[in-house]
């Protein structure tokens, strides 16, 4: 009798989970609409002694300090990063993870010193390469007013890659977030609790929490060593055809707004 009762309860749980999954607006495949999206970035390059610099990227939650000698130095999340100063207005940055190049970027400063262009190539886990072209202006809060060192905010961006995400059911009323670049799935329990970040090379002390904001929206919060480094609000339109992802990296004035169209 007890065994039969447990079986019925489990069957009821499966039915309830399936019902929630069928009614979950986020579940499905979504493709990034570049024309409607707004990418933003903020970074600070600071002098730290003879040929030494600090790099602080919004949303990372940590600062890297290295010598600009063209060789790899310890960076965030177990990576190595190098700066090669080819000329005062032309720097090359390479980041590697496990010996593999994951970022190859060139920073070029305009003749008037007010604009910085970043031609950025990212090598994805699935072997593909994504190119991003960014144009920065020197922020009003920048401590440095000349040269590449300073605080920079994006004014223009161009992403030369297709990007898709997919939400699937996860453990009852949870969600699993996948993307098209081959990164490990992000499994989300929507209980507001912190869980260690999964992946091949997660930053030490990193954690993510997720919670519902309403029937059509959730919020993700990413932390590093207990401090919030990014919040992400994900909302589906009432007709379930559009998904809006708004990212708020810590210490960044302008959020990233990514607009996705439903594919399936």
Coordinates of C-alpha atoms in Angstrom, one line a residue:
X1 CA 0.0 0.0 0.0
X2 CA 2.8 2.4 0.9
X3 CA 4.7 1.5 -2.3
X4 CA 1.6 2.2 -4.4
X5 CA 1.1 5.6 -2.6
X6 CA 4.7 6.6 -3.3
X7 CA 4.3 5.7 -7.0
X8 CA 1.2 7.8 -7.3
X9 CA 2.9 10.8 -5.6
X10 CA 5.9 10.5 -8.0
X11 CA 3.5 10.2 -11.0
X12 CA 1.7 13.4 -9.8
X13 CA 5.1 15.1 -9.5
X14 CA 6.0 14.2 -13.1
X15 CA 2.6 15.5 -14.3
X16 CA 3.0 18.7 -12.4
X17 CA 6.6 19.3 -13.7
X18 CA 5.5 18.5 -17.3
X19 CA 2.6 20.9 -17.0
X20 CA 4.9 23.7 -15.6
X21 CA 7.4 23.0 -18.4
X22 CA 4.7 23.2 -21.1
X23 CA 3.5 26.5 -19.6
X24 CA 6.9 28.0 -19.1
X25 CA 7.3 31.0 -21.5
X26 CA 11.1 30.9 -21.5
X27 CA 11.4 27.3 -22.8
X28 CA 12.5 27.1 -26.4
X29 CA 15.2 28.3 -28.8
X30 CA 16.0 31.9 -29.3
X31 CA 18.2 33.8 -31.8
X32 CA 19.9 37.1 -31.1
X33 CA 18.6 40.0 -33.1
X34 CA 21.7 42.2 -33.5
X35 CA 19.8 45.1 -35.1
X36 CA 17.6 45.5 -32.0
X37 CA 20.3 44.7 -29.3
X38 CA 22.6 47.1 -27.6
X39 CA 26.0 45.9 -26.5
X40 CA 27.8 48.0 -23.9
X41 CA 31.2 47.6 -22.2
X42 CA 33.4 49.6 -19.8
X43 CA 37.0 49.0 -19.0
X44 CA 39.7 50.7 -17.1
X45 CA 43.4 50.5 -17.9
X46 CA 45.5 52.0 -15.0
X47 CA 49.3 52.6 -14.6
X48 CA 50.9 50.5 -11.9
X49 CA 54.6 51.3 -12.1
X50 CA 57.3 51.0 -14.8
X51 CA 55.6 49.3 -17.8
X52 CA 53.0 47.8 -15.5
X53 CA 49.2 48.2 -15.8
X54 CA 46.0 47.1 -14.1
X55 CA 43.1 45.9 -16.2
X56 CA 39.5 46.1 -14.8
X57 CA 36.6 44.9 -17.0
X58 CA 33.1 45.6 -15.8
X59 CA 31.3 42.5 -14.6
X60 CA 34.4 40.5 -13.9
X61 CA 34.7 41.4 -10.2
X62 CA 38.5 41.3 -10.1
X63 CA 41.5 43.4 -11.3
X64 CA 44.5 42.0 -13.2
X65 CA 48.0 43.5 -12.9
X66 CA 50.7 42.7 -15.4
X67 CA 53.8 43.8 -17.1
X68 CA 53.3 44.9 -20.7
X69 CA 56.2 42.8 -22.0
X70 CA 54.4 40.5 -24.5
X71 CA 54.5 37.5 -22.2
X72 CA 51.6 35.8 -20.4
X73 CA 50.9 36.7 -16.8
X74 CA 48.3 35.3 -14.4
X75 CA 44.8 36.5 -15.1
X76 CA 41.2 35.9 -13.9
X77 CA 39.7 32.4 -13.8
X78 CA 43.0 30.7 -14.2
X79 CA 43.8 32.4 -17.5
X80 CA 47.0 34.1 -18.7
X81 CA 47.0 37.5 -20.3
X82 CA 49.6 39.4 -22.2
X83 CA 50.0 43.0 -23.4
X84 CA 52.3 43.9 -26.3
X85 CA 52.8 47.7 -26.8
X86 CA 53.5 47.8 -30.6
X87 CA 53.4 51.6 -30.4
X88 CA 52.0 54.1 -27.8
X89 CA 48.6 54.1 -29.6
X90 CA 48.5 50.5 -30.6
X91 CA 48.4 47.6 -28.1
X92 CA 47.8 43.9 -28.6
X93 CA 46.1 41.8 -25.9
X94 CA 46.0 38.0 -25.9
X95 CA 44.3 35.9 -23.3
X96 CA 44.8 32.1 -23.0
X97 CA 43.0 29.4 -21.1
X98 CA 44.7 26.1 -20.6
X99 CA 47.3 27.1 -23.2
X100 CA 44.6 27.8 -25.8
X101 CA 44.1 31.4 -27.1
X102 CA 40.5 32.5 -26.2
X103 CA 40.8 36.2 -26.9
X104 CA 43.0 38.1 -29.4
X105 CA 42.4 41.9 -29.4
X106 CA 43.9 45.0 -30.8
X107 CA 43.4 48.4 -29.2
X108 CA 44.0 51.5 -31.3
X109 CA 43.8 55.1 -30.0
X110 CA 42.7 57.9 -32.3
X111 CA 45.1 60.8 -33.1
X112 CA 43.1 63.1 -30.8
X113 CA 43.2 60.6 -28.0
X114 CA 39.4 60.6 -27.5
X115 CA 38.5 57.4 -29.2
X116 CA 39.7 53.8 -28.7
X117 CA 38.8 51.0 -31.1
X118 CA 38.9 47.4 -30.1
X119 CA 39.0 44.6 -32.7
X120 CA 38.2 41.5 -30.7
X121 CA 38.4 37.9 -31.8
X122 CA 37.0 35.3 -29.4
X123 CA 37.7 31.6 -29.9
X124 CA 34.6 29.7 -28.7
X125 CA 34.5 26.3 -27.0
X126 CA 33.0 24.7 -30.1
X127 CA 36.0 25.9 -32.2
X128 CA 34.3 28.8 -34.0
X129 CA 35.6 32.3 -33.9
X130 CA 33.5 35.4 -33.1
X131 CA 34.5 38.9 -34.1
X132 CA 33.4 42.0 -32.2
X133 CA 34.3 45.5 -33.2
X134 CA 33.9 48.1 -30.4
X135 CA 34.4 51.8 -30.4
X136 CA 35.0 53.5 -27.0
X137 CA 35.0 57.1 -25.8
X138 CA 37.0 58.2 -22.8
X139 CA 34.6 58.4 -19.8
X140 CA 34.1 61.6 -17.9
X141 CA 35.3 59.8 -14.8
X142 CA 38.5 58.7 -16.4
X143 CA 41.6 59.5 -14.2
X144 CA 43.8 59.6 -17.3
X145 CA 43.0 62.1 -20.1
X146 CA 45.7 61.0 -22.6
X147 CA 47.1 57.7 -24.0
X148 CA 45.4 54.3 -23.9
X149 CA 45.3 54.2 -20.0
X150 CA 42.0 55.5 -18.7
X151 CA 38.4 54.5 -18.3
X152 CA 36.5 53.8 -21.5
X153 CA 32.8 53.3 -22.4
X154 CA 31.5 51.9 -25.7
X155 CA 29.7 54.1 -28.2
X156 CA 29.5 51.7 -31.1
X157 CA 29.5 48.0 -31.5
X158 CA 29.4 45.3 -34.2
X159 CA 29.1 41.6 -33.6
X160 CA 30.0 39.4 -36.6
X161 CA 28.5 36.1 -35.4
X162 CA 25.2 34.2 -34.9
X163 CA 24.3 33.6 -31.3
X164 CA 21.5 31.4 -30.1
X165 CA 20.3 30.3 -26.7
X166 CA 17.9 27.6 -25.5
X167 CA 16.0 27.1 -22.3
X168 CA 15.0 23.5 -21.3
X169 CA 13.2 22.2 -18.2
X170 CA 15.5 21.3 -15.3
X171 CA 14.5 19.3 -12.2
X172 CA 10.8 20.2 -11.9
X173 CA 10.4 23.9 -12.1
X174 CA 14.0 24.8 -12.8
X175 CA 15.6 25.8 -16.1
X176 CA 18.7 24.8 -18.0
X177 CA 20.3 27.5 -20.2
X178 CA 22.3 26.4 -23.2
X179 CA 24.0 28.5 -25.9
X180 CA 25.3 27.9 -29.5
X181 CA 29.0 28.3 -28.7
X182 CA 29.4 25.0 -26.9
X183 CA 29.7 26.3 -23.3
X184 CA 28.5 23.9 -20.6
X185 CA 24.7 24.3 -19.8
X186 CA 23.8 26.6 -16.9
X187 CA 21.4 24.7 -14.7
X188 CA 19.2 27.1 -12.7
X189 CA 17.2 26.3 -9.5
X190 CA 14.8 29.2 -9.2
X191 CA 15.0 29.4 -5.4
X192 CA 17.2 32.5 -4.9
X193 CA 20.0 30.4 -3.4
X194 CA 23.7 30.7 -4.4
X195 CA 25.2 27.7 -6.2
X196 CA 28.8 27.3 -7.3
X197 CA 29.4 28.2 -10.9
X198 CA 29.8 25.1 -13.1
X199 CA 32.2 24.9 -16.1
X200 CA 35.7 23.9 -17.1
X201 CA 37.4 26.9 -15.5
X202 CA 35.1 28.8 -13.1
X203 CA 36.5 31.7 -11.2
X204 CA 37.4 30.6 -7.6
X205 CA 34.6 31.7 -5.3
X206 CA 32.1 32.3 -8.1
X207 CA 28.4 31.5 -7.6
X208 CA 25.1 32.1 -9.3
X209 CA 21.5 32.4 -8.0
X210 CA 18.2 32.5 -9.8
X211 CA 14.7 33.6 -8.9
X212 CA 11.4 34.4 -10.5
X213 CA 10.3 38.0 -10.9
X214 CA 7.0 37.1 -12.5
X215 CA 5.3 34.6 -14.8
X216 CA 7.3 35.8 -17.8
X217 CA 10.6 36.8 -16.2
X218 CA 13.5 35.6 -14.0
X219 CA 16.6 37.2 -12.5
X220 CA 20.1 35.7 -12.4
X221 CA 22.7 37.1 -9.9
X222 CA 26.4 36.2 -10.3
X223 CA 28.8 36.7 -7.4
X224 CA 32.5 36.4 -6.8
X225 CA 33.7 35.8 -3.3
X226 CA 30.3 36.9 -1.9
X227 CA 30.1 40.2 -3.9
X228 CA 27.7 40.8 -6.7
X229 CA 29.4 41.2 -10.1
X230 CA 26.4 41.0 -12.4
X231 CA 22.7 40.8 -12.4
X232 CA 20.7 39.6 -15.5
X233 CA 17.0 40.0 -16.0
X234 CA 15.4 37.8 -18.6
X235 CA 11.8 38.6 -19.8
X236 CA 9.6 37.1 -22.4
X237 CA 7.0 39.2 -24.1
X238 CA 3.3 38.5 -23.6
X239 CA 3.0 37.0 -27.1
X240 CA 6.0 34.8 -26.3
X241 CA 7.8 35.8 -29.5
X242 CA 10.5 38.0 -28.0
X243 CA 13.0 37.5 -25.2
X244 CA 14.8 40.5 -23.6
X245 CA 18.0 39.9 -21.6
X246 CA 19.2 43.0 -19.7
X247 CA 22.7 42.6 -18.1
X248 CA 23.9 44.9 -15.4
X249 CA 27.7 44.3 -14.8
X250 CA 29.0 45.8 -11.6
X251 CA 30.6 49.3 -12.0
X252 CA 29.2 49.7 -15.5
X253 CA 26.9 52.7 -16.1
X254 CA 25.2 51.4 -19.2
X255 CA 23.5 47.9 -19.3
X256 CA 23.7 45.4 -22.1
X257 CA 20.3 44.8 -23.7
X258 CA 20.1 41.7 -25.8
X259 CA 17.0 41.0 -27.9
X260 CA 16.2 37.5 -29.0
X261 CA 13.5 36.2 -31.5
X262 CA 11.9 32.9 -30.9
X263 CA 13.0 30.1 -33.2
X264 CA 11.1 27.2 -31.7

